[in-house]
PDB file of C-alpha atoms in Angstrom:
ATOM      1  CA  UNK A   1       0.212  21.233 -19.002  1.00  0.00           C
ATOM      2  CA  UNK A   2       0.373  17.585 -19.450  1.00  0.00           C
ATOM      3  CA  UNK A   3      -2.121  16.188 -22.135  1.00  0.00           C
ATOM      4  CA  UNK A   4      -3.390  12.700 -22.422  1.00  0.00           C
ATOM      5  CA  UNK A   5      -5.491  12.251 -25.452  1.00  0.00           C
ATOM      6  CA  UNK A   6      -7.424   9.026 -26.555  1.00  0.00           C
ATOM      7  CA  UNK A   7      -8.515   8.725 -30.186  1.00  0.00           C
ATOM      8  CA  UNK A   8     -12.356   8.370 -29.386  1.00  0.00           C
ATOM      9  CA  UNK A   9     -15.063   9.849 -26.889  1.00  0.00           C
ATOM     10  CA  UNK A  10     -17.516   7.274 -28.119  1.00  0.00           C
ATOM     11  CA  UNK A  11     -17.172   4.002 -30.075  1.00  0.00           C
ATOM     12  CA  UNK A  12     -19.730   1.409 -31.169  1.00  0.00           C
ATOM     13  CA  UNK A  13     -18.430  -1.932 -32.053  1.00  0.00           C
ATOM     14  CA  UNK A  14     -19.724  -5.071 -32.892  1.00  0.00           C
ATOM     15  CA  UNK A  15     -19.096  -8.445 -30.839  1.00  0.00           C
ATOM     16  CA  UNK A  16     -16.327 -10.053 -32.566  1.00  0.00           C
ATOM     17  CA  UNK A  17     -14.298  -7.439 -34.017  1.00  0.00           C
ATOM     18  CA  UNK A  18     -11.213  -6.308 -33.115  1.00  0.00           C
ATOM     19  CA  UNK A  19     -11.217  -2.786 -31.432  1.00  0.00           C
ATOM     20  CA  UNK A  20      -7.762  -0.349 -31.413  1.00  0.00           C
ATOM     21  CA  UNK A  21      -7.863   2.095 -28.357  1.00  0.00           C
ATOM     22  CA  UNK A  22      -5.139   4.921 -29.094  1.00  0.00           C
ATOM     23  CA  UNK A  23      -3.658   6.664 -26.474  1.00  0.00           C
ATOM     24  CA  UNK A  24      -1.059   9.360 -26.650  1.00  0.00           C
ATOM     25  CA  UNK A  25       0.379  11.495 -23.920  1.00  0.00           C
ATOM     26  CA  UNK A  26       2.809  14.154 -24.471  1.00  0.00           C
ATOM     27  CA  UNK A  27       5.001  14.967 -21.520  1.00  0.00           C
ATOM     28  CA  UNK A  28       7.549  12.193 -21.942  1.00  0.00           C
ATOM     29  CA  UNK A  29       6.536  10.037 -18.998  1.00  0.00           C
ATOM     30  CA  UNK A  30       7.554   6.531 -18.464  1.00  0.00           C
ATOM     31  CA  UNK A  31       4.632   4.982 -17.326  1.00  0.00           C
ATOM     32  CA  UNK A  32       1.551   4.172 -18.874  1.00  0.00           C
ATOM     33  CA  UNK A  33      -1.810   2.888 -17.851  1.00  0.00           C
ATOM     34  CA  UNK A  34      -5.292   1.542 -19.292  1.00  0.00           C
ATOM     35  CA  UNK A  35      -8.086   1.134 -16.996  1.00  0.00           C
ATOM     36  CA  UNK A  36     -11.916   0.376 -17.376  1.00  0.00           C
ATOM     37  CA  UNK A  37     -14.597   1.825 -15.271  1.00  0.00           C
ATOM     38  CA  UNK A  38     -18.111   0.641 -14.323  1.00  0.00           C
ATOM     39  CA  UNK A  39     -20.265   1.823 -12.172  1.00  0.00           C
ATOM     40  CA  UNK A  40     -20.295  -0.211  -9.220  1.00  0.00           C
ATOM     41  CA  UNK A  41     -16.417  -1.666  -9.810  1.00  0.00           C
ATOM     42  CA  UNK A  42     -14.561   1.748 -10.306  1.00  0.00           C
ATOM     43  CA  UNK A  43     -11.502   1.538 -11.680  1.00  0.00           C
ATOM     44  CA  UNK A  44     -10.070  -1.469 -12.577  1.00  0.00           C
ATOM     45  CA  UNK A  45      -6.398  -1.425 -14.234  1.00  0.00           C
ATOM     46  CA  UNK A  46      -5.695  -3.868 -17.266  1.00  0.00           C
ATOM     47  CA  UNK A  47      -2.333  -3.335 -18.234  1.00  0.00           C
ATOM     48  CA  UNK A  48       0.531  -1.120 -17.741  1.00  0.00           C
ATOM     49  CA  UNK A  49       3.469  -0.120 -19.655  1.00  0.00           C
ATOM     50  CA  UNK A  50       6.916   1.377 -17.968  1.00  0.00           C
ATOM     51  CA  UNK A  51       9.054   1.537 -20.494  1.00  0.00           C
ATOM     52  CA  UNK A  52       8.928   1.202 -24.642  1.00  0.00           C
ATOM     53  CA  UNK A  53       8.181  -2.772 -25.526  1.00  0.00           C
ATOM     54  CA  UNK A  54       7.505  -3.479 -21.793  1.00  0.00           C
ATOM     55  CA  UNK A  55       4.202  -3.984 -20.705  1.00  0.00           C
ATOM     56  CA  UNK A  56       2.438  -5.673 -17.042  1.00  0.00           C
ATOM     57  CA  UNK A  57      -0.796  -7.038 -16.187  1.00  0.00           C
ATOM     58  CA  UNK A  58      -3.224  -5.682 -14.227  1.00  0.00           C
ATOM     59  CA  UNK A  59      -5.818  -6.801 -12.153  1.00  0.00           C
ATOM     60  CA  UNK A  60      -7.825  -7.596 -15.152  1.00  0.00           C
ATOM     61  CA  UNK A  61      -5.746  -8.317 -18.533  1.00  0.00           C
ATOM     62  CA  UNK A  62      -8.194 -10.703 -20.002  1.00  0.00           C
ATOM     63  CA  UNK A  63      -9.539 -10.396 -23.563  1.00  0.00           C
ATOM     64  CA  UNK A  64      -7.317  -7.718 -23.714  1.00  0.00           C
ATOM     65  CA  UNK A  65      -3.308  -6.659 -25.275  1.00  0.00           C
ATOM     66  CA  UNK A  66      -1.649  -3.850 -25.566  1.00  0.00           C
ATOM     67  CA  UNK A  67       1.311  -2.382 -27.435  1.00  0.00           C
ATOM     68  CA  UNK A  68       3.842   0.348 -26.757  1.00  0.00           C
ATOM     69  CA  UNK A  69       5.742   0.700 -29.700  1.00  0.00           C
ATOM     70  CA  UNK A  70       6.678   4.349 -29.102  1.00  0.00           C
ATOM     71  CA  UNK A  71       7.088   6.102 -25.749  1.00  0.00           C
ATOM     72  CA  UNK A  72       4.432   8.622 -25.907  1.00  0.00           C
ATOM     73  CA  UNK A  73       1.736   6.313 -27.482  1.00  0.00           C
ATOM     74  CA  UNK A  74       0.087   2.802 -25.577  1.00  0.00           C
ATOM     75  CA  UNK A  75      -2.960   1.061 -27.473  1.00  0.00           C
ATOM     76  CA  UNK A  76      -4.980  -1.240 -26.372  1.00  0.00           C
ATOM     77  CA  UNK A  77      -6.360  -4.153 -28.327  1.00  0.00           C
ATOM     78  CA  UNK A  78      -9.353  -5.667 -27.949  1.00  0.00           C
ATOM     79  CA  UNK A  79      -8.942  -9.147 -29.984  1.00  0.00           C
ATOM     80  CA  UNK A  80     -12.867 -10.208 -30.258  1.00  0.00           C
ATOM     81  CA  UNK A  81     -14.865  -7.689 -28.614  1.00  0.00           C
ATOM     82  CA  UNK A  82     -17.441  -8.864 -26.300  1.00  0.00           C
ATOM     83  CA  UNK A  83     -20.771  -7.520 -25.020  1.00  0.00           C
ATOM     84  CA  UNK A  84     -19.479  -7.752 -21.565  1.00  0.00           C
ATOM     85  CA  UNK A  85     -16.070  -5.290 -22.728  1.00  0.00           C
ATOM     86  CA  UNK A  86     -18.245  -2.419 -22.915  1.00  0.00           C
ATOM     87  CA  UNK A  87     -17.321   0.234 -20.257  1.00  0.00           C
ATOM     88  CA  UNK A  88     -15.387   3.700 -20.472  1.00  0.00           C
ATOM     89  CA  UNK A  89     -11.521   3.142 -20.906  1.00  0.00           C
ATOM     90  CA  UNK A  90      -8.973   5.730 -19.338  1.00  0.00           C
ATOM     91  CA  UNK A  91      -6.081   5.735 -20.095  1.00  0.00           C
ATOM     92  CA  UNK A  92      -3.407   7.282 -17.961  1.00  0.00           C
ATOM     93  CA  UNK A  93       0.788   8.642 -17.896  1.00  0.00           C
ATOM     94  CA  UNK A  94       2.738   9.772 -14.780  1.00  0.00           C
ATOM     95  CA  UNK A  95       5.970  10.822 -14.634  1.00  0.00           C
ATOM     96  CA  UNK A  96       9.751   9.069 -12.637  1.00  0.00           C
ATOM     97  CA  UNK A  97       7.415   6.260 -11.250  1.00  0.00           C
ATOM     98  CA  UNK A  98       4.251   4.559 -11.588  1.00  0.00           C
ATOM     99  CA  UNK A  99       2.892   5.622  -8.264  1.00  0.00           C
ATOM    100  CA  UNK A 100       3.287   9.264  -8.943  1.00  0.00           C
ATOM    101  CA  UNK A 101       0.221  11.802  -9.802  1.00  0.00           C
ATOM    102  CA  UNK A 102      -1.713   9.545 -12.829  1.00  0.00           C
ATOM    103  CA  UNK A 103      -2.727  11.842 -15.714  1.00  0.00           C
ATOM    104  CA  UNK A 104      -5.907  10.758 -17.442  1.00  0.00           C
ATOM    105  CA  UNK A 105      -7.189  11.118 -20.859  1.00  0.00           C
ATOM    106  CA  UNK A 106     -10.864  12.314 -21.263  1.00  0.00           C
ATOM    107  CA  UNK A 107     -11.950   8.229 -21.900  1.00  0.00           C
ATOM    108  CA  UNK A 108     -13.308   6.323 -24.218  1.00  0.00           C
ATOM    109  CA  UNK A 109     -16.673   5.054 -24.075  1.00  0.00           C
ATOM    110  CA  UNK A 110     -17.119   1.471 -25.853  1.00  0.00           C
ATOM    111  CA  UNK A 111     -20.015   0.014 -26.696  1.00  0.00           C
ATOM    112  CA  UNK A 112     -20.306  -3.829 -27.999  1.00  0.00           C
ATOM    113  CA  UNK A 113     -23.304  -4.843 -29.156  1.00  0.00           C
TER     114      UNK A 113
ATOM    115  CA  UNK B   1      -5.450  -8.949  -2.059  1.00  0.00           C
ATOM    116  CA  UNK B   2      -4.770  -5.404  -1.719  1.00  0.00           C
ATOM    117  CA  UNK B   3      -7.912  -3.583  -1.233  1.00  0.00           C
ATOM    118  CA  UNK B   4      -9.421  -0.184  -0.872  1.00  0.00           C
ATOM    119  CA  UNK B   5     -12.558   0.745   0.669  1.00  0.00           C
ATOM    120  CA  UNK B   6     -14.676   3.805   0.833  1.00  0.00           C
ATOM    121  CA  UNK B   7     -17.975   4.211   1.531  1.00  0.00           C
ATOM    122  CA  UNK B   8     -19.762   5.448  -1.963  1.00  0.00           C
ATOM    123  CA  UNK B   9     -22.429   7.057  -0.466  1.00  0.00           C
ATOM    124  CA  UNK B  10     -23.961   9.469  -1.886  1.00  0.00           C
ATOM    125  CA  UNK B  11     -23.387  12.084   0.803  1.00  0.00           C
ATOM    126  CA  UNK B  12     -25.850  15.039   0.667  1.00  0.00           C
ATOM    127  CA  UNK B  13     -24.247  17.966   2.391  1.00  0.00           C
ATOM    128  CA  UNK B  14     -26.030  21.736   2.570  1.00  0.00           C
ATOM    129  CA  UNK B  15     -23.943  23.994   0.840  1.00  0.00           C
ATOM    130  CA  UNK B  16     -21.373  25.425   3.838  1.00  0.00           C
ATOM    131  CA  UNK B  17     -21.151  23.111   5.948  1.00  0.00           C
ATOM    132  CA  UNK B  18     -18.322  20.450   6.207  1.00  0.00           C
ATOM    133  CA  UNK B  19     -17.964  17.604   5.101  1.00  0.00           C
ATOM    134  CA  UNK B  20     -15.699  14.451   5.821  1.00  0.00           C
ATOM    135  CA  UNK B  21     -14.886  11.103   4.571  1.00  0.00           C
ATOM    136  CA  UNK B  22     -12.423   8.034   4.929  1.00  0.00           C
ATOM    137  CA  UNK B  23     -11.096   5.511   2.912  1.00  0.00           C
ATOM    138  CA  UNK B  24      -9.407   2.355   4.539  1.00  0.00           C
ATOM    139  CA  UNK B  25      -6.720   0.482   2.980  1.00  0.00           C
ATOM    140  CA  UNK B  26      -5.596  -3.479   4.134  1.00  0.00           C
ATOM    141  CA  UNK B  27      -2.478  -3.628   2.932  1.00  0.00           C
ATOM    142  CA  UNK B  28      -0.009  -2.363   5.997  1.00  0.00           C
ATOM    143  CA  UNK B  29       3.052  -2.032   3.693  1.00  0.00           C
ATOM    144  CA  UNK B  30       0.836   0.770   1.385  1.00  0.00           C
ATOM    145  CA  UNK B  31       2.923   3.493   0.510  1.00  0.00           C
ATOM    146  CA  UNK B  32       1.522   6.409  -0.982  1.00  0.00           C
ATOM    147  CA  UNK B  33      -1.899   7.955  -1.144  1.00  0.00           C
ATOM    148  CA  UNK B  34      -3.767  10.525  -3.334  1.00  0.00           C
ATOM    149  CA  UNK B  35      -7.476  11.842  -3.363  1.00  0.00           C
ATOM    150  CA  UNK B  36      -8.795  11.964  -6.826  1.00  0.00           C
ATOM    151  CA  UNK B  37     -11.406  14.043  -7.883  1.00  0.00           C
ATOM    152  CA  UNK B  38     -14.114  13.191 -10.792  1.00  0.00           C
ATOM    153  CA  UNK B  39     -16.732  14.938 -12.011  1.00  0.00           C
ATOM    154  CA  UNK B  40     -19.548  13.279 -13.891  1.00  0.00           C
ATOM    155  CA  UNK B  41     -18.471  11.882 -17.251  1.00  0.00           C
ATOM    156  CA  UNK B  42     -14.904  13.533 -16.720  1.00  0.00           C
ATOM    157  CA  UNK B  43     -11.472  11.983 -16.029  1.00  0.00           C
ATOM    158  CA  UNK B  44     -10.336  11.359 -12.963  1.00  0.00           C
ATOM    159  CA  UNK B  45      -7.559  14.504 -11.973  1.00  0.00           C
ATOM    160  CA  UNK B  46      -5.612  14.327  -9.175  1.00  0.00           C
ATOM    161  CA  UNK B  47      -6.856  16.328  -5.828  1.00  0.00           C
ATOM    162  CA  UNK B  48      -4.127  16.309  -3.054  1.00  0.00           C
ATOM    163  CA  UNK B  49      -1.617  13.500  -2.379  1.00  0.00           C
ATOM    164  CA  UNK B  50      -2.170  12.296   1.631  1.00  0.00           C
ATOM    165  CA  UNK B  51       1.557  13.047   3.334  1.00  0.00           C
ATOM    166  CA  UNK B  52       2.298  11.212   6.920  1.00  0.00           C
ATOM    167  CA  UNK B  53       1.924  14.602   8.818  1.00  0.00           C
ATOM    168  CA  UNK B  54      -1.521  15.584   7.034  1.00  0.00           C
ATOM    169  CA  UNK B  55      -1.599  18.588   4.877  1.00  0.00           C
ATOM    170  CA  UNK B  56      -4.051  21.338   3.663  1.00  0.00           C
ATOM    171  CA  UNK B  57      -5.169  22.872   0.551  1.00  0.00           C
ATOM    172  CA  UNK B  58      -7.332  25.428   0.970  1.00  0.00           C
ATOM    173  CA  UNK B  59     -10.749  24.429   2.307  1.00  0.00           C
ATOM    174  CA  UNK B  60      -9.348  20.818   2.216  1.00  0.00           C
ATOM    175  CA  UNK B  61      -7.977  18.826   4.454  1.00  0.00           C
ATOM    176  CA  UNK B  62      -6.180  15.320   4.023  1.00  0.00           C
ATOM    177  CA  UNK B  63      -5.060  12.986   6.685  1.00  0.00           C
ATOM    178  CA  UNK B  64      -3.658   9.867   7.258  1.00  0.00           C
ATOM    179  CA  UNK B  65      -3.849   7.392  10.098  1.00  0.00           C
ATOM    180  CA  UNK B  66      -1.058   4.227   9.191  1.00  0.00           C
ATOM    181  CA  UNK B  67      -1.943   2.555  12.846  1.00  0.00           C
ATOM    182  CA  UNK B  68      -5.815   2.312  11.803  1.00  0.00           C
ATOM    183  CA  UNK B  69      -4.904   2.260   7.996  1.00  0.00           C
ATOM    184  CA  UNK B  70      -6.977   5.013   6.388  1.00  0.00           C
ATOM    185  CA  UNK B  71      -6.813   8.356   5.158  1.00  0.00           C
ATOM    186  CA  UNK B  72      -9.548  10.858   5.143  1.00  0.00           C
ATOM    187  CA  UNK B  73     -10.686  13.975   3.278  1.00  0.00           C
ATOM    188  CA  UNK B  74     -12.097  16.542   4.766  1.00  0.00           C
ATOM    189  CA  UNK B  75     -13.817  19.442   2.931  1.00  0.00           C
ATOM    190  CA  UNK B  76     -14.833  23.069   4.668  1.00  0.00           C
ATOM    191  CA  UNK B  77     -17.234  25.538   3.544  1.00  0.00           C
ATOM    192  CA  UNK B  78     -18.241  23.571   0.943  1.00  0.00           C
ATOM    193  CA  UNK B  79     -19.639  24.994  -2.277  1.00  0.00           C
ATOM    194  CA  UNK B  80     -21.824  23.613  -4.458  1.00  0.00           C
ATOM    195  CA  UNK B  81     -18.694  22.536  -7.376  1.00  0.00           C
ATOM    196  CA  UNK B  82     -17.500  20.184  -4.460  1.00  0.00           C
ATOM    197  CA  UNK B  83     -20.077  17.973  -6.193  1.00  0.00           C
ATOM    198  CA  UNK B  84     -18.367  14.849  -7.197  1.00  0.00           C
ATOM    199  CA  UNK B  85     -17.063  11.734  -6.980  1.00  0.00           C
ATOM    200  CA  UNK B  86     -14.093  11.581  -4.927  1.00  0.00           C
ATOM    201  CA  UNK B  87     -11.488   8.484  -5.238  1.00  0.00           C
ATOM    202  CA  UNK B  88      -8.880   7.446  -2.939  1.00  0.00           C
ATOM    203  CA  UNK B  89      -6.005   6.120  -4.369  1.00  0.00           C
ATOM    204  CA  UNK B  90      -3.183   3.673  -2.309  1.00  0.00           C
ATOM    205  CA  UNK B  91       0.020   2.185  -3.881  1.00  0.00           C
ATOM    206  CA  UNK B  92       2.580  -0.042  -2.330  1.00  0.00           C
ATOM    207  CA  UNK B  93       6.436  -0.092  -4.071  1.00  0.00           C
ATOM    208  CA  UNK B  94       8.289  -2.751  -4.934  1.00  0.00           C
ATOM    209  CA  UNK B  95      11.655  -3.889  -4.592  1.00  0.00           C
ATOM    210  CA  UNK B  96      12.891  -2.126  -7.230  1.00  0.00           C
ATOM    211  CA  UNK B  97      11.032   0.927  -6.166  1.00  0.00           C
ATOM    212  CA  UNK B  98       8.750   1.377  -8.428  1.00  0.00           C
ATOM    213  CA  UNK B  99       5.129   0.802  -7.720  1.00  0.00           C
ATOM    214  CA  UNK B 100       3.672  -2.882  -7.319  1.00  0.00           C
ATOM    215  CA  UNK B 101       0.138  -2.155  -7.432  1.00  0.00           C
ATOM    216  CA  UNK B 102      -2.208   1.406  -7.643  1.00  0.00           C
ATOM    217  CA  UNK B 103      -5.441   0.933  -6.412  1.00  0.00           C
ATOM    218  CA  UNK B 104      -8.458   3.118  -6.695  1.00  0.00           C
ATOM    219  CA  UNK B 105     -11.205   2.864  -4.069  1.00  0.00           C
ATOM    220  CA  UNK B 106     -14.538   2.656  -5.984  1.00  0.00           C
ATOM    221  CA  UNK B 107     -15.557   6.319  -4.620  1.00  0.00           C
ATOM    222  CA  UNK B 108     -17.317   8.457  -2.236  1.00  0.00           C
ATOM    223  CA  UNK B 109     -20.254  10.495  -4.389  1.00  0.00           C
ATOM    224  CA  UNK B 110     -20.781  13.828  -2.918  1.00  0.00           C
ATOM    225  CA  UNK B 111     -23.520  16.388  -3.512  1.00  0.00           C
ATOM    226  CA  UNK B 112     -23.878  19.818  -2.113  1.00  0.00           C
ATOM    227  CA  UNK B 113     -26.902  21.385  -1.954  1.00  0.00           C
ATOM    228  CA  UNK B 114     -28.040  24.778  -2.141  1.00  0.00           C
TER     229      UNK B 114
END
């Protein structure tokens, strides 16, 4: 079974700091994903990562980076947090290409206040 | 902009009886669609991908209509751990062939009642 795990359920940070999501997956896949999700917006997809050192924008990479030093790990960095970053983060893998079945990770809910 | 709609209801269905919904997609040149399943506070997991000629799993259905652009879901029998959120899920490829663009619809909310 492919596992995607993130290094928090919950997280409270302050506005200003700097916030490390961790994301491994371990099923080799190529592809990696962060997303956010409100209610109201669904998901919306930040960055994306299809190879080691590569990375893409998504539909909303702002106030955000990421890094994907290693192939089985993608973290993303939130420089400054800000009240309006809080939302659950998923993270995501899939396998060949980046439109094939998504894995998730249980999420990460972030709270800035 | 590439967009995907679906109606977010929620959709109160009596336990048994079936149950259907659609998502539309604007983007002509989409190429592959999923149904996503997610239960409160879970992850999204992956339900059945939508092929051209429909296809079946179990008490589900899944269709796709490319001349009207959207797919649909359709659930039979439905118990009451059908209760969800269900997400439609489009992507187009690129030149390259990998995939320019995976969008989720913002979700259909289902609840079955007993």
């Amino acid at each position: 079974d492919v596992k995607v795990t993130q290094s928090s359920r919950y997280l409270v940070k302050r506005t200003g700091e700097k916030v490390f999501l961790e994301c491994v997956q371990d099923m080799d896949h190529e592809n990696m994903f962060w997303y956010r999700q409100d209610p109201g917006l669904g998901l919306r997809l930040i960055y994306f990562s299809y190879d080691v050192k590569m990375k893409e924008k998504g539909d909303i990479p702002e106030g955000y980076s990421v890094s994907r030093e290693k192939k089985e790990r993608f973290s993303l960095i939130l420089e400054s947090a800000s009240t309006n970053q809080t939302s659950m983060y998923l993270c995501a893998s899939t396998d060949r290409w980046a439109g094939d079945e998504q894995y998730f990770g249980p999420g990460t809910r972030l709270t800035v206040t | 902009r590439k967009e995907v709609e679906q109606d977010p209801g929620p959709f109160n269905v009596p336990e048994g009886a079936t149950v259907a919904f659609n998502c539309t997609y604007s983007n002509s040149a989409s190429q592959s669609f999923f149904w996503y399943r997610q239960d409160c506070r879970k992850e999204p997991k992956l339900l059945m991908s939508v092929y051209s000629s429909g296809n079946e799993d179990g008490r589900f259905t899944a269709q796709l209509n490319r001349a009207s652009q959207y797919i649909s879901l359709l659930i039979r029998d439905s118990k009451l751990s059908d209760s969800a959120t269900y997400l439609c899920v489009v992507t187009l490829l690129n030149s390259g062939g990998g995939a320019d663009g995976l969008t989720f619809g913002k979700g259909t909310h289902l609840i079955i009642q007993p």
